[in-house]
Tab-separated table of C-alpha atoms in Angstrom:
chain	number	residue	atom	x	y	z
A	1	MET	CA	70.422	-10.507	-100.860
A	2	PHE	CA	67.037	-10.024	-99.177
A	3	LYS	CA	64.955	-9.316	-102.287
A	4	SER	CA	61.622	-11.120	-102.559
A	5	LYS	CA	58.877	-11.629	-105.124
A	6	GLY	CA	55.129	-12.067	-104.768
A	7	HIS	CA	51.916	-10.117	-104.299
A	8	ARG	CA	52.493	-9.539	-100.590
A	9	THR	CA	55.529	-10.365	-98.517
A	10	PHE	CA	55.788	-10.806	-94.771
A	11	GLY	CA	58.807	-11.837	-92.771
A	12	LEU	CA	60.789	-12.159	-89.600
A	13	ILE	CA	63.765	-10.062	-88.537
A	14	GLY	CA	66.201	-11.249	-85.886
A	15	TYR	CA	69.574	-12.923	-85.412
A	16	PRO	CA	70.104	-15.819	-85.573
A	17	LEU	CA	67.006	-17.378	-87.135
A	18	GLY	CA	68.007	-21.011	-87.654
A	19	HIS	CA	65.699	-22.023	-84.783
A	20	SER	CA	62.564	-20.305	-86.089
A	21	PHE	CA	59.429	-22.148	-87.269
A	22	SER	CA	57.593	-18.972	-88.356
A	23	GLN	CA	58.602	-19.136	-92.003
A	24	ASP	CA	57.333	-22.690	-92.470
A	25	PHE	CA	54.161	-21.970	-90.485
A	26	PHE	CA	53.119	-18.943	-92.507
A	27	ASN	CA	54.080	-20.357	-95.899
A	28	ARG	CA	52.041	-23.510	-95.162
A	29	LYS	CA	49.135	-21.278	-94.164
A	30	PHE	CA	49.425	-19.263	-97.385
A	31	GLU	CA	49.554	-22.412	-99.499
A	32	SER	CA	46.651	-24.189	-97.789
A	33	GLU	CA	44.416	-21.108	-97.805
A	34	LYS	CA	45.408	-20.051	-101.357
A	35	ILE	CA	46.739	-16.707	-100.118
A	36	ASP	CA	48.966	-14.888	-102.622
A	37	ALA	CA	51.766	-14.104	-100.184
A	38	ARG	CA	55.055	-15.393	-98.865
A	39	TYR	CA	56.992	-15.231	-95.613
A	40	ILE	CA	60.762	-14.811	-95.538
A	41	ASN	CA	63.366	-14.956	-92.777
A	42	PHE	CA	65.470	-11.788	-92.837
A	43	GLU	CA	68.481	-12.719	-90.710
A	44	LEU	CA	70.038	-9.374	-89.789
A	45	PRO	CA	73.379	-9.201	-87.948
A	46	ALA	CA	72.535	-5.543	-87.216
A	47	ILE	CA	69.179	-3.772	-86.844
A	48	GLU	CA	70.415	-1.014	-89.172
A	49	MET	CA	70.023	-3.497	-92.055
A	50	LEU	CA	66.239	-3.203	-91.693
A	51	THR	CA	66.220	-0.215	-94.037
A	52	GLU	CA	67.951	-2.357	-96.673
A	53	VAL	CA	65.286	-5.053	-96.328
A	54	VAL	CA	62.445	-2.549	-96.724
A	55	ALA	CA	64.061	-0.866	-99.736
A	56	ALA	CA	64.685	-4.203	-101.482
A	57	ASN	CA	61.142	-5.483	-100.902
A	58	PRO	CA	58.499	-3.043	-102.183
A	59	ASP	CA	55.822	-5.692	-101.537
A	60	LEU	CA	56.720	-6.074	-97.828
A	61	ALA	CA	53.486	-5.535	-95.884
A	62	GLY	CA	54.617	-6.396	-92.355
A	63	PHE	CA	57.065	-8.393	-90.303
A	64	ASN	CA	57.605	-10.086	-86.982
A	65	VAL	CA	60.519	-9.220	-84.702
A	66	THR	CA	62.464	-11.658	-82.553
A	67	ILE	CA	65.690	-11.768	-80.510
A	68	PRO	CA	67.533	-9.421	-80.193
A	69	TYR	CA	65.535	-6.581	-81.784
A	70	LYS	CA	62.201	-6.354	-79.954
A	71	GLN	CA	63.259	-3.157	-78.224
A	72	GLN	CA	65.717	-1.782	-80.788
A	73	VAL	CA	63.089	-1.788	-83.548
A	74	ILE	CA	61.023	0.834	-81.713
A	75	GLU	CA	63.254	3.674	-82.926
A	76	TYR	CA	62.305	2.783	-86.525
A	77	LEU	CA	58.558	3.136	-85.917
A	78	ASP	CA	56.254	6.040	-86.700
A	79	ALA	CA	53.566	4.830	-84.290
A	80	ILE	CA	53.166	2.229	-81.575
A	81	ASP	CA	50.074	0.484	-80.262
A	82	PRO	CA	49.252	1.519	-76.658
A	83	GLU	CA	49.704	-2.001	-75.274
A	84	ALA	CA	53.067	-2.434	-76.996
A	85	LYS	CA	54.087	0.969	-75.634
A	86	ALA	CA	53.101	-0.093	-72.125
A	87	ILE	CA	55.117	-3.309	-72.527
A	88	GLY	CA	58.142	-1.534	-73.991
A	89	ALA	CA	58.729	-4.117	-76.724
A	90	VAL	CA	57.441	-4.812	-80.239
A	91	ASN	CA	57.254	-8.110	-82.099
A	92	VAL	CA	54.842	-7.188	-84.911
A	93	VAL	CA	55.230	-4.320	-87.369
A	94	LYS	CA	52.649	-3.297	-89.959
A	95	ILE	CA	53.778	-1.262	-92.961
A	96	PHE	CA	51.420	1.362	-94.369
A	97	ARG	CA	52.163	2.331	-97.967
A	98	GLN	CA	50.666	5.596	-99.249
A	99	PRO	CA	49.791	6.358	-102.902
A	100	ASP	CA	52.672	8.841	-103.076
A	101	GLY	CA	55.122	6.065	-102.191
A	102	SER	CA	55.741	7.164	-98.610
A	103	LEU	CA	55.840	4.565	-95.841
A	104	SER	CA	54.927	4.476	-92.182
A	105	PHE	CA	55.524	1.754	-89.609
A	106	LYS	CA	53.359	0.850	-86.630
A	107	GLY	CA	54.450	-1.562	-83.904
A	108	TYR	CA	52.372	-4.013	-81.881
A	109	ASN	CA	52.976	-6.778	-79.370
A	110	SER	CA	51.337	-10.173	-79.915
A	111	ASP	CA	53.717	-12.012	-77.535
A	112	SER	CA	51.790	-10.902	-74.475
A	113	ILE	CA	48.468	-12.206	-75.830
A	114	GLY	CA	50.001	-15.472	-77.034
A	115	PHE	CA	51.748	-16.132	-73.737
A	116	ALA	CA	48.700	-15.288	-71.609
A	117	ASP	CA	46.415	-17.562	-73.624
A	118	SER	CA	48.970	-20.389	-73.492
A	119	ILE	CA	49.746	-20.375	-69.767
A	120	ARG	CA	46.270	-19.484	-68.478
A	121	PRO	CA	44.967	-23.098	-68.394
A	122	LEU	CA	47.899	-24.151	-66.178
A	123	LEU	CA	47.387	-21.519	-63.485
A	124	ASP	CA	45.770	-22.143	-60.126
A	125	PRO	CA	44.969	-18.822	-58.398
A	126	GLU	CA	45.653	-20.361	-54.992
A	127	ARG	CA	49.057	-21.842	-55.810
A	128	HIS	CA	50.370	-19.537	-58.522
A	129	ARG	CA	50.506	-15.978	-57.260
A	130	ARG	CA	54.111	-15.020	-57.982
A	131	ALA	CA	56.459	-15.698	-60.885
A	132	LEU	CA	60.142	-15.546	-61.699
A	133	ILE	CA	60.951	-14.339	-65.216
A	134	LEU	CA	64.409	-15.447	-66.298
A	135	GLY	CA	65.868	-12.797	-68.576
A	136	SER	CA	65.218	-9.093	-69.019
A	137	GLY	CA	64.855	-8.577	-72.781
A	138	GLY	CA	61.843	-7.716	-74.919
A	139	ALA	CA	60.135	-11.081	-74.420
A	140	SER	CA	60.535	-10.701	-70.660
A	141	LYS	CA	58.613	-7.432	-70.766
A	142	ALA	CA	55.727	-9.033	-72.664
A	143	VAL	CA	55.600	-11.954	-70.236
A	144	ALA	CA	55.568	-9.618	-67.221
A	145	HIS	CA	52.688	-7.636	-68.730
A	146	ALA	CA	50.732	-10.814	-69.414
A	147	LEU	CA	51.302	-12.252	-65.934
A	148	ARG	CA	50.084	-9.081	-64.245
A	149	GLY	CA	46.936	-9.298	-66.327
A	150	LEU	CA	46.473	-12.863	-65.071
A	151	GLY	CA	46.859	-11.833	-61.438
A	152	VAL	CA	50.404	-13.195	-61.050
A	153	GLU	CA	53.070	-10.833	-59.705
A	154	PRO	CA	56.301	-11.120	-61.747
A	155	GLN	CA	59.870	-10.802	-60.542
A	156	VAL	CA	62.579	-10.439	-63.207
A	157	VAL	CA	65.828	-12.361	-62.722
A	158	SER	CA	68.976	-11.377	-64.611
A	159	ARG	CA	72.727	-11.756	-64.355
A	160	THR	CA	73.063	-8.139	-63.213
A	161	ALA	CA	71.078	-6.616	-60.345
A	162	ARG	CA	69.280	-3.313	-60.863
A	163	GLU	CA	66.067	-1.670	-59.769
A	164	ASP	CA	63.267	-4.270	-59.596
A	165	VAL	CA	65.619	-6.972	-60.931
A	166	ILE	CA	67.268	-9.684	-58.808
A	167	THR	CA	70.122	-12.004	-59.732
A	168	TYR	CA	70.346	-15.779	-59.893
A	169	ALA	CA	72.310	-15.664	-56.629
A	170	ASP	CA	69.198	-14.234	-54.961
A	171	LEU	CA	67.133	-17.372	-55.657
A	172	THR	CA	66.986	-18.570	-52.066
A	173	PRO	CA	64.777	-21.444	-50.867
A	174	GLU	CA	62.251	-18.834	-49.685
A	175	VAL	CA	62.127	-17.107	-53.067
A	176	MET	CA	61.780	-20.406	-54.924
A	177	ALA	CA	59.000	-21.562	-52.598
A	178	SER	CA	56.968	-18.366	-52.959
A	179	HIS	CA	57.412	-18.014	-56.736
A	180	THR	CA	55.759	-21.095	-58.205
A	181	VAL	CA	55.697	-19.931	-61.826
A	182	ILE	CA	59.059	-19.764	-63.607
A	183	VAL	CA	59.338	-18.534	-67.186
A	184	ASN	CA	62.522	-18.779	-69.227
A	185	THR	CA	62.738	-15.907	-71.719
A	186	THR	CA	66.492	-16.298	-72.322
A	187	PRO	CA	67.956	-18.093	-75.373
A	188	LEU	CA	69.742	-20.597	-73.116
A	189	GLY	CA	68.997	-24.085	-74.419
A	190	MET	CA	67.906	-22.965	-77.881
A	191	TYR	CA	69.020	-25.089	-80.841
A	192	PRO	CA	71.853	-25.764	-81.561
A	193	ASN	CA	73.098	-25.055	-78.011
A	194	VAL	CA	70.753	-27.580	-76.446
A	195	ASP	CA	72.999	-28.518	-73.512
A	196	THR	CA	72.628	-25.185	-71.720
A	197	CYS	CA	69.950	-23.901	-69.341
A	198	PRO	CA	69.385	-21.061	-66.863
A	199	ASP	CA	71.336	-21.397	-63.626
A	200	ILE	CA	68.529	-21.796	-61.095
A	201	PRO	CA	68.355	-24.182	-58.073
A	202	TYR	CA	66.385	-26.944	-59.792
A	203	ASP	CA	66.484	-29.067	-56.634
A	204	LEU	CA	64.102	-26.559	-55.009
A	205	LEU	CA	61.383	-27.099	-57.611
A	206	THR	CA	58.240	-29.013	-56.626
A	207	PRO	CA	55.085	-30.394	-58.268
A	208	ASP	CA	53.458	-27.034	-57.429
A	209	HIS	CA	55.813	-25.250	-59.831
A	210	ILE	CA	55.061	-24.412	-63.455
A	211	CYS	CA	58.203	-24.077	-65.578
A	212	TYR	CA	57.385	-22.501	-68.926
A	213	ASP	CA	60.093	-22.142	-71.579
A	214	LEU	CA	59.475	-19.642	-74.375
A	215	LEU	CA	61.833	-21.742	-76.513
A	216	TYR	CA	60.280	-24.365	-78.782
A	217	ASN	CA	63.301	-25.765	-80.606
A	218	PRO	CA	64.119	-28.266	-79.187
A	219	GLY	CA	60.641	-29.246	-78.071
A	220	THR	CA	61.915	-30.273	-74.641
A	221	THR	CA	64.732	-28.073	-73.407
A	222	LEU	CA	67.231	-28.921	-70.681
A	223	PHE	CA	65.415	-26.379	-68.473
A	224	MET	CA	62.206	-28.350	-68.950
A	225	ARG	CA	63.851	-31.731	-68.409
A	226	ARG	CA	65.482	-30.678	-65.156
A	227	ALA	CA	62.238	-29.129	-63.927
A	228	ALA	CA	60.182	-32.193	-64.856
A	229	ALA	CA	62.618	-34.390	-62.940
A	230	GLN	CA	61.496	-32.538	-59.801
A	231	GLY	CA	57.821	-33.067	-60.626
A	232	ALA	CA	57.203	-29.559	-61.967
A	233	VAL	CA	54.679	-28.948	-64.748
A	234	THR	CA	56.486	-27.918	-67.935
A	235	LYS	CA	55.478	-26.382	-71.248
A	236	ASN	CA	57.395	-25.043	-74.233
A	237	GLY	CA	56.666	-21.952	-76.329
A	238	LEU	CA	55.287	-23.584	-79.481
A	239	GLU	CA	51.656	-22.911	-78.623
A	240	MET	CA	52.553	-19.326	-77.748
A	241	LEU	CA	54.273	-18.989	-81.135
A	242	LEU	CA	51.172	-20.217	-82.950
A	243	LEU	CA	48.798	-18.041	-80.932
A	244	GLN	CA	50.875	-14.905	-81.456
A	245	ALA	CA	51.174	-15.739	-85.172
A	246	PHE	CA	47.369	-15.696	-85.479
A	247	VAL	CA	47.340	-12.291	-83.764
A	248	SER	CA	50.080	-11.056	-86.124
A	249	TRP	CA	48.056	-12.122	-89.153
A	250	ASN	CA	44.974	-10.311	-87.867
A	251	ILE	CA	47.021	-7.143	-87.283
A	252	TRP	CA	48.435	-7.200	-90.806
A	253	ASN	CA	44.984	-7.662	-92.328
A	254	LYS	CA	42.818	-5.338	-90.253
């Protein structure tokens, strides 16, 4: 089912993958640069199917990881890059194949670099000191790590309160006014469910707010439209996707 052919194979694991542009991006890159490789979407309803993918593809050299497996994949790794370990999530895996046929897997995180490089030009150190991160999954962890590196203090927002995590009900006028960067890391609004968005008080947004959506399909999400209607600066995750893809490629080829 997941068997591939070619000199080197790369891919993406996650579920679902109908929204992803990674396959087209990498295959266009391979074709234009005459690289003997291919990139395949491995849509896995369960992370346990990863072993099946690896066994069926002896030319698999590495893969990206997306929702919902950025944390679950860690248990399959033999090593993890220090930054990915600090983040607690992995979205790039490099496969090392030894002459005796044995394999080892090392995990990295390119999301943090891609996000930081994408949002940096929008930030004003005087106005953007605190951020709300909507969602608490693997992408949320990478975003939090990146924001701290940029001098912005993150606050995670989720449906369930726990240590260091607030709920959507806690988004008071004071919280919204003091947190002028808002990043959606949830799948709400992702194609084909384009009529959904995170439940935040959009009427409290201002032109000082940056509302960044990690989603990129559709190009303008409902979250972005509602934020823009209040004058907020908006940006989708396409540039982040491209930037992290370049980092992924460098990891696989170093």
